[in-house]
Each structure stands twice: as C-alpha cells, then as structure tokens.
Amino acid sequence: MDYTFLLGSIENILGKGQKKSRDNYAFHCPFCNHHKKKLQVNFETQKWHCWVCNQGGHKIGILLRKINAPKNIISEVKQIHTDYKGVNN
C-alpha cells in the first residue's frame, strides 16, 4: 500500500520523519518533546509508540486526534485505513 499521503500529512504536523525500516518512521514526540526522534510509527500496522514517555496506540487516527490534527487529515486516514475506528466517529 502507498502511504505517501499519510507520511506527508504526519510530517506536516510532527516534522520530518526518519525512516527506520520498511514501514517504520521515527518522529519527535509531541507528548514528551524529547530532543531525539523517539516516537515510532508503523504505517502498515498503524501502531505507534514513544520509547521515552510510553505513549502509544494501535491506530494512527488516534495519534492524529491526540495531537489535534486537522479534521480533513483524519478523514483522509479513514479512507486510507478502512478499518480505522477513532473517537467520536
């Protein structure tokens, strides 16, 4: 699956990601503001986790809601991941 839009949307909010492996990217964590990129996001499984503050979840949409992403980006995530179940759908 092509995650170009999703990666671009998250990078617009969290800043440039660092590719770790095939589907994993690391970002600066918006919850603990650690100086290194410790928030790891897997675009295939949708799991995300910060290795410093231990924030995490099983859906990218929930991450976007927690960081107050624009609603249009969240609705695009719903279209990309048809199994998305966010808060207040």
Backbone as JSON Lines, residues from 0, in Angstrom:
{"i":0,"aa":"M","n":[0.84,-1.19,0.0],"ca":[0.0,0.0,0.0],"c":[0.89,1.25,0.0]}
{"i":1,"aa":"D","n":[0.46,2.28,-0.67],"ca":[1.22,3.53,-0.77],"c":[0.81,4.47,0.36]}
{"i":2,"aa":"Y","n":[1.75,4.79,1.23],"ca":[1.48,5.64,2.39],"c":[2.03,7.04,2.22]}
{"i":3,"aa":"T","n":[2.25,7.46,0.97],"ca":[2.86,8.77,0.71],"c":[2.03,9.9,1.3]}
{"i":4,"aa":"F","n":[0.71,9.89,1.09],"ca":[-0.14,10.95,1.63],"c":[-0.1,10.95,3.15]}
{"i":5,"aa":"L","n":[-0.22,9.77,3.74],"ca":[-0.24,9.65,5.2],"c":[1.08,10.12,5.8]}
{"i":6,"aa":"L","n":[2.19,9.7,5.23],"ca":[3.5,10.13,5.7],"c":[3.64,11.64,5.56]}
{"i":7,"aa":"G","n":[3.24,12.19,4.44],"ca":[3.33,13.63,4.22],"c":[2.47,14.4,5.21]}
{"i":8,"aa":"S","n":[1.28,13.9,5.51],"ca":[0.39,14.57,6.46],"c":[0.98,14.57,7.86]}
{"i":9,"aa":"I","n":[1.52,13.45,8.27],"ca":[2.12,13.37,9.61],"c":[3.37,14.23,9.68]}
{"i":10,"aa":"E","n":[4.16,14.25,8.6],"ca":[5.36,15.09,8.59],"c":[5.0,16.58,8.64]}
{"i":11,"aa":"N","n":[3.87,16.97,8.05],"ca":[3.43,18.37,8.15],"c":[3.12,18.76,9.58]}
{"i":12,"aa":"I","n":[2.68,17.8,10.39],"ca":[2.31,18.08,11.77],"c":[3.49,17.89,12.73]}
{"i":13,"aa":"L","n":[4.21,16.77,12.58],"ca":[5.27,16.42,13.53],"c":[6.68,16.78,13.06]}
{"i":14,"aa":"G","n":[6.82,17.16,11.82],"ca":[8.15,17.43,11.28],"c":[8.67,16.22,10.52]}
{"i":15,"aa":"K","n":[9.8,16.38,9.9],"ca":[10.38,15.35,9.04],"c":[10.65,14.07,9.83]}
{"i":16,"aa":"G","n":[10.18,12.95,9.29],"ca":[10.4,11.65,9.93],"c":[11.69,11.03,9.46]}
{"i":17,"aa":"Q","n":[12.17,10.1,10.25],"ca":[13.39,9.37,9.92],"c":[13.0,7.91,9.67]}
{"i":18,"aa":"K","n":[13.28,7.42,8.47],"ca":[12.92,6.04,8.13],"c":[13.78,5.08,8.94]}
{"i":19,"aa":"K","n":[13.12,4.14,9.62],"ca":[13.83,3.15,10.43],"c":[13.89,1.8,9.75]}
{"i":20,"aa":"S","n":[12.8,1.39,9.17],"ca":[12.75,0.14,8.41],"c":[11.68,0.32,7.35]}
{"i":21,"aa":"R","n":[11.25,-0.74,6.74],"ca":[10.34,-0.66,5.59],"c":[9.12,0.23,5.85]}
{"i":22,"aa":"D","n":[8.38,0.0,6.93],"ca":[7.16,0.75,7.21],"c":[7.26,1.59,8.48]}
{"i":23,"aa":"N","n":[8.4,1.61,9.14],"ca":[8.57,2.34,10.4],"c":[9.29,3.66,10.19]}
{"i":24,"aa":"Y","n":[8.75,4.69,10.81],"ca":[9.38,6.01,10.8],"c":[9.43,6.53,12.23]}
{"i":25,"aa":"A","n":[10.44,7.32,12.53],"ca":[10.59,7.93,13.85],"c":[10.39,9.43,13.73]}
{"i":26,"aa":"F","n":[9.7,10.01,14.72],"ca":[9.4,11.44,14.77],"c":[9.71,11.98,16.16]}
{"i":27,"aa":"H","n":[9.82,13.3,16.26],"ca":[9.9,13.91,17.58],"c":[8.55,13.75,18.25]}
{"i":28,"aa":"C","n":[8.54,13.32,19.49],"ca":[7.3,13.04,20.21],"c":[6.65,14.35,20.68]}
{"i":29,"aa":"P","n":[5.38,14.58,20.31],"ca":[4.69,15.79,20.75],"c":[4.24,15.72,22.21]}
{"i":30,"aa":"F","n":[4.33,14.55,22.83],"ca":[3.87,14.39,24.21],"c":[4.98,14.67,25.21]}
{"i":31,"aa":"C","n":[6.21,14.25,24.92],"ca":[7.31,14.46,25.87],"c":[8.36,15.43,25.36]}
{"i":32,"aa":"N","n":[8.3,15.79,24.07],"ca":[9.24,16.74,23.46],"c":[10.71,16.35,23.66]}
{"i":33,"aa":"H","n":[11.0,15.07,23.58],"ca":[12.37,14.6,23.7],"c":[13.2,15.15,22.54]}
{"i":34,"aa":"H","n":[14.47,15.42,22.78],"ca":[15.31,16.03,21.76],"c":[15.65,15.07,20.61]}
{"i":35,"aa":"K","n":[15.47,13.78,20.8],"ca":[15.69,12.81,19.73],"c":[14.34,12.3,19.22]}
{"i":36,"aa":"K","n":[14.35,11.73,18.03],"ca":[13.12,11.2,17.42],"c":[12.82,9.84,18.04]}
{"i":37,"aa":"K","n":[11.93,9.83,19.01],"ca":[11.62,8.61,19.76],"c":[10.21,8.09,19.54]}
{"i":38,"aa":"L","n":[9.37,8.85,18.81],"ca":[8.02,8.38,18.51],"c":[8.09,7.56,17.23]}
{"i":39,"aa":"Q","n":[7.86,6.26,17.35],"ca":[7.95,5.37,16.2],"c":[6.55,5.05,15.7]}
{"i":40,"aa":"V","n":[6.34,5.21,14.39],"ca":[5.05,4.96,13.76],"c":[5.24,3.92,12.67]}
{"i":41,"aa":"N","n":[4.41,2.87,12.71],"ca":[4.43,1.84,11.67],"c":[3.2,2.06,10.79]}
{"i":42,"aa":"F","n":[3.41,2.36,9.52],"ca":[2.31,2.68,8.62],"c":[1.57,1.43,8.13]}
{"i":43,"aa":"E","n":[2.17,0.27,8.24],"ca":[1.48,-0.97,7.84],"c":[0.53,-1.44,8.93]}
{"i":44,"aa":"T","n":[1.0,-1.5,10.17],"ca":[0.17,-2.0,11.27],"c":[-0.61,-0.89,11.96]}
{"i":45,"aa":"Q","n":[-0.26,0.37,11.72],"ca":[-0.84,1.57,12.33],"c":[-0.41,1.75,13.79]}
{"i":46,"aa":"K","n":[0.47,0.92,14.32],"ca":[0.89,1.06,15.71],"c":[1.89,2.2,15.84]}
{"i":47,"aa":"W","n":[1.83,2.91,16.98],"ca":[2.75,4.0,17.26],"c":[3.12,3.94,18.73]}
{"i":48,"aa":"H","n":[4.37,4.35,19.03],"ca":[4.86,4.24,20.4],"c":[6.05,5.17,20.61]}
{"i":49,"aa":"C","n":[6.05,5.88,21.74],"ca":[7.2,6.69,22.12],"c":[8.03,5.9,23.12]}
{"i":50,"aa":"W","n":[9.3,5.76,22.82],"ca":[10.19,4.98,23.67],"c":[10.64,5.73,24.92]}
{"i":51,"aa":"V","n":[10.25,7.0,25.07],"ca":[10.61,7.78,26.25],"c":[9.43,7.89,27.22]}
{"i":52,"aa":"C","n":[8.3,8.43,26.73],"ca":[7.16,8.67,27.63],"c":[6.13,7.54,27.6]}
{"i":53,"aa":"N","n":[6.33,6.54,26.75],"ca":[5.49,5.35,26.67],"c":[4.08,5.61,26.14]}
{"i":54,"aa":"Q","n":[3.84,6.76,25.5],"ca":[2.56,6.98,24.82],"c":[2.52,6.06,23.62]}
{"i":55,"aa":"G","n":[1.36,5.51,23.34],"ca":[1.26,4.63,22.19],"c":[-0.16,4.24,21.9]}
{"i":56,"aa":"G","n":[-0.34,3.58,20.78],"ca":[-1.67,3.13,20.4],"c":[-1.61,2.23,19.2]}
{"i":57,"aa":"H","n":[-2.79,1.75,18.8],"ca":[-2.89,0.79,17.71],"c":[-3.47,1.37,16.43]}
{"i":58,"aa":"K","n":[-3.8,2.67,16.42],"ca":[-4.36,3.29,15.23],"c":[-3.74,4.67,15.04]}
{"i":59,"aa":"I","n":[-3.3,4.97,13.83],"ca":[-2.71,6.26,13.51],"c":[-3.73,7.38,13.68]}
{"i":60,"aa":"G","n":[-4.99,7.07,13.41],"ca":[-6.05,8.07,13.59],"c":[-6.16,8.57,15.02]}
{"i":61,"aa":"I","n":[-5.95,7.69,15.98],"ca":[-5.99,8.1,17.38],"c":[-4.82,9.03,17.69]}
{"i":62,"aa":"L","n":[-3.64,8.73,17.15],"ca":[-2.49,9.63,17.31],"c":[-2.83,11.01,16.76]}
{"i":63,"aa":"L","n":[-3.42,11.05,15.57],"ca":[-3.77,12.34,14.97],"c":[-4.78,13.1,15.82]}
{"i":64,"aa":"R","n":[-5.73,12.4,16.39],"ca":[-6.71,13.07,17.25],"c":[-6.06,13.62,18.52]}
{"i":65,"aa":"K","n":[-5.15,12.84,19.11],"ca":[-4.48,13.27,20.34],"c":[-3.62,14.51,20.13]}
{"i":66,"aa":"I","n":[-3.09,14.69,18.92],"ca":[-2.25,15.86,18.66],"c":[-3.04,16.97,17.98]}
{"i":67,"aa":"N","n":[-4.38,16.83,17.95],"ca":[-5.28,17.84,17.39],"c":[-4.97,18.15,15.93]}
{"i":68,"aa":"A","n":[-4.85,17.11,15.14],"ca":[-4.64,17.27,13.69],"c":[-5.91,17.8,13.06]}
{"i":69,"aa":"P","n":[-5.8,18.5,11.94],"ca":[-6.99,18.98,11.24],"c":[-7.92,17.83,10.85]}
{"i":70,"aa":"K","n":[-9.21,18.09,10.91],"ca":[-10.21,17.05,10.65],"c":[-10.12,16.5,9.24]}
{"i":71,"aa":"N","n":[-9.7,17.32,8.28],"ca":[-9.6,16.81,6.91],"c":[-8.53,15.73,6.79]}
{"i":72,"aa":"I","n":[-7.46,15.84,7.56],"ca":[-6.41,14.82,7.54],"c":[-6.93,13.54,8.18]}
{"i":73,"aa":"I","n":[-7.66,13.67,9.28],"ca":[-8.22,12.5,9.95],"c":[-9.21,11.77,9.02]}
{"i":74,"aa":"S","n":[-10.01,12.53,8.28],"ca":[-10.95,11.88,7.36],"c":[-10.22,11.18,6.21]}
{"i":75,"aa":"E","n":[-9.09,11.73,5.78],"ca":[-8.28,11.05,4.76],"c":[-7.72,9.73,5.29]}
{"i":76,"aa":"V","n":[-7.34,9.71,6.58],"ca":[-6.84,8.49,7.2],"c":[-7.94,7.44,7.19]}
{"i":77,"aa":"K","n":[-9.17,7.85,7.43],"ca":[-10.29,6.92,7.4],"c":[-10.42,6.27,6.03]}
{"i":78,"aa":"Q","n":[-10.16,7.03,4.98],"ca":[-10.26,6.48,3.63],"c":[-9.11,5.54,3.31]}
{"i":79,"aa":"I","n":[-7.92,5.85,3.81],"ca":[-6.74,5.01,3.56],"c":[-6.84,3.71,4.35]}
{"i":80,"aa":"H","n":[-7.17,3.83,5.63],"ca":[-7.31,2.66,6.5],"c":[-8.79,2.44,6.76]}
{"i":81,"aa":"T","n":[-9.4,1.56,6.01],"ca":[-10.84,1.35,6.12],"c":[-11.23,0.73,7.45]}
{"i":82,"aa":"D","n":[-10.28,0.15,8.18],"ca":[-10.61,-0.43,9.49],"c":[-10.4,0.56,10.62]}
{"i":83,"aa":"Y","n":[-10.19,1.84,10.28],"ca":[-9.98,2.89,11.29],"c":[-11.22,3.03,12.17]}
{"i":84,"aa":"K","n":[-10.98,3.06,13.47],"ca":[-12.06,3.34,14.42],"c":[-11.52,4.35,15.41]}
{"i":85,"aa":"G","n":[-11.89,5.59,15.23],"ca":[-11.41,6.65,16.11],"c":[-12.47,7.05,17.11]}
{"i":86,"aa":"V","n":[-12.12,7.98,17.95],"ca":[-13.06,8.52,18.93],"c":[-14.07,9.39,18.22]}
{"i":87,"aa":"N","n":[-15.32,9.29,18.56],"ca":[-16.39,10.13,18.02],"c":[-16.52,10.04,16.51]}
{"i":88,"aa":"N","n":[-16.55,8.85,15.96],"ca":[-16.72,8.68,14.52],"c":[-18.07,9.12,14.08]}
